[in-house]
Short mmCIF file of C-alpha atoms in Angstrom, two decimals:
data_model
loop_
_atom_site.label_atom_id
_atom_site.label_comp_id
_atom_site.label_asym_id
_atom_site.label_seq_id
_atom_site.Cartn_x
_atom_site.Cartn_y
_atom_site.Cartn_z
CA MET A 17 -0.01 0.04 0.01
CA SER A 18 1.35 3.31 -1.03
CA ARG A 19 1.29 6.50 1.26
CA VAL A 20 1.76 10.04 0.14
CA PHE A 21 2.98 12.86 2.44
CA VAL A 22 3.05 16.39 1.35
CA LEU A 23 4.89 19.20 3.18
CA THR A 24 3.91 22.62 2.16
CA ASN A 25 4.30 26.24 3.36
CA HIS A 26 4.29 29.54 1.48
CA LYS A 27 7.01 30.83 3.42
CA ARG A 28 10.81 30.25 2.78
CA GLY A 29 13.11 28.77 5.23
CA VAL A 30 10.68 27.03 7.56
CA GLY A 31 12.28 23.58 7.18
CA LYS A 32 10.25 21.81 4.50
CA SER A 33 13.15 20.38 2.85
CA THR A 34 14.83 19.31 6.06
CA CYS A 35 11.65 17.73 7.35
CA GLY A 36 10.92 16.07 4.10
CA THR A 37 14.45 14.58 3.96
CA THR A 38 14.40 13.56 7.45
CA ILE A 39 11.00 11.82 7.12
CA ALA A 40 12.01 10.12 3.87
CA LEU A 41 15.31 8.77 5.35
CA GLY A 42 13.47 7.72 8.39
CA ILE A 43 10.77 5.79 6.52
CA ALA A 44 13.59 4.14 4.33
CA GLY A 45 15.42 3.00 7.43
CA VAL A 46 12.29 1.50 9.04
CA LEU A 47 11.28 -0.25 5.84
CA ARG A 48 14.88 -1.69 5.45
CA ARG A 49 15.14 -2.86 9.04
CA ALA A 50 11.62 -4.46 8.67
CA GLY A 51 12.91 -6.38 5.70
CA ALA A 52 10.08 -5.02 3.52
CA ALA A 53 10.17 -6.49 -0.04
CA ASN A 54 10.68 -3.93 -2.78
CA ALA A 55 10.25 -1.02 -0.39
CA ARG A 56 11.05 2.34 -1.80
CA VAL A 57 10.74 6.00 -0.89
CA LEU A 58 10.45 8.81 -3.42
CA LEU A 59 11.36 12.32 -2.29
CA ILE A 60 10.38 15.17 -4.62
CA ASP A 61 11.49 18.74 -3.89
CA THR A 62 9.79 21.40 -6.12
CA ASP A 63 11.30 24.24 -4.23
CA SER A 64 13.40 26.63 -6.45
CA GLN A 65 16.29 26.43 -4.02
CA CYS A 66 16.21 22.67 -4.03
CA HIS A 67 17.77 22.05 -0.68
CA VAL A 68 16.99 18.36 -0.72
CA MET A 69 19.85 18.10 -3.27
CA LEU A 70 22.29 19.63 -0.65
CA VAL A 71 21.12 17.31 2.06
CA THR A 72 21.19 14.17 0.00
CA ASN A 73 24.62 14.94 -1.42
CA VAL A 74 23.60 14.92 -5.14
CA ARG A 75 24.13 18.60 -5.50
CA ASN A 76 27.19 18.38 -7.74
CA ALA A 77 25.73 15.81 -10.15
CA TYR A 78 23.21 18.18 -11.62
CA ASN A 79 23.18 21.81 -12.56
CA ALA A 80 20.51 24.54 -12.04
CA GLU A 81 18.72 23.69 -15.37
CA ASP A 82 18.26 20.12 -14.26
CA ARG A 83 16.11 20.97 -11.17
CA LEU A 84 12.55 19.99 -11.00
CA TYR A 85 11.52 23.68 -10.42
CA ALA A 86 13.26 24.72 -13.66
CA MET A 87 11.53 21.88 -15.49
CA LEU A 88 8.17 23.04 -14.36
CA ALA A 89 8.84 26.82 -14.94
CA ALA A 90 10.19 26.26 -18.54
CA ASP A 91 9.23 24.50 -21.66
CA ARG A 92 11.85 21.87 -21.96
CA PRO A 93 11.54 18.99 -24.57
CA ASN A 94 13.98 16.74 -22.77
CA ALA A 95 12.38 17.14 -19.24
CA ALA A 96 11.37 13.55 -18.84
CA GLN A 97 14.83 12.18 -19.65
CA THR A 98 16.46 14.79 -17.31
CA MET A 99 14.04 13.94 -14.48
CA ALA A 100 14.73 10.26 -14.90
CA LYS A 101 18.54 10.89 -14.32
CA CYS A 102 17.62 12.46 -11.01
CA ILE A 103 16.22 9.21 -9.34
CA VAL A 104 18.53 8.19 -6.50
CA PRO A 105 17.75 4.74 -5.06
CA SER A 106 16.94 4.71 -1.58
#
């Protein structure tokens, strides 16, 4: 059974990315320790600052144009291929 958690706030700097990352890592750890078969956690950050990339250590692998926010804000024909590259296994 899938679960979806959404963290949102109109203000900047209130900890959305930090909380989201902590929750995602915590859920992944619990599932791993429980031996859940095919357990996966998907963390999506639509913030223009993209702080999840900083916390998860994938910052240097992608440039500013490859961020989801940039994909959503611009018309990019290769958006699907770029987003597929951003998937980091948990």
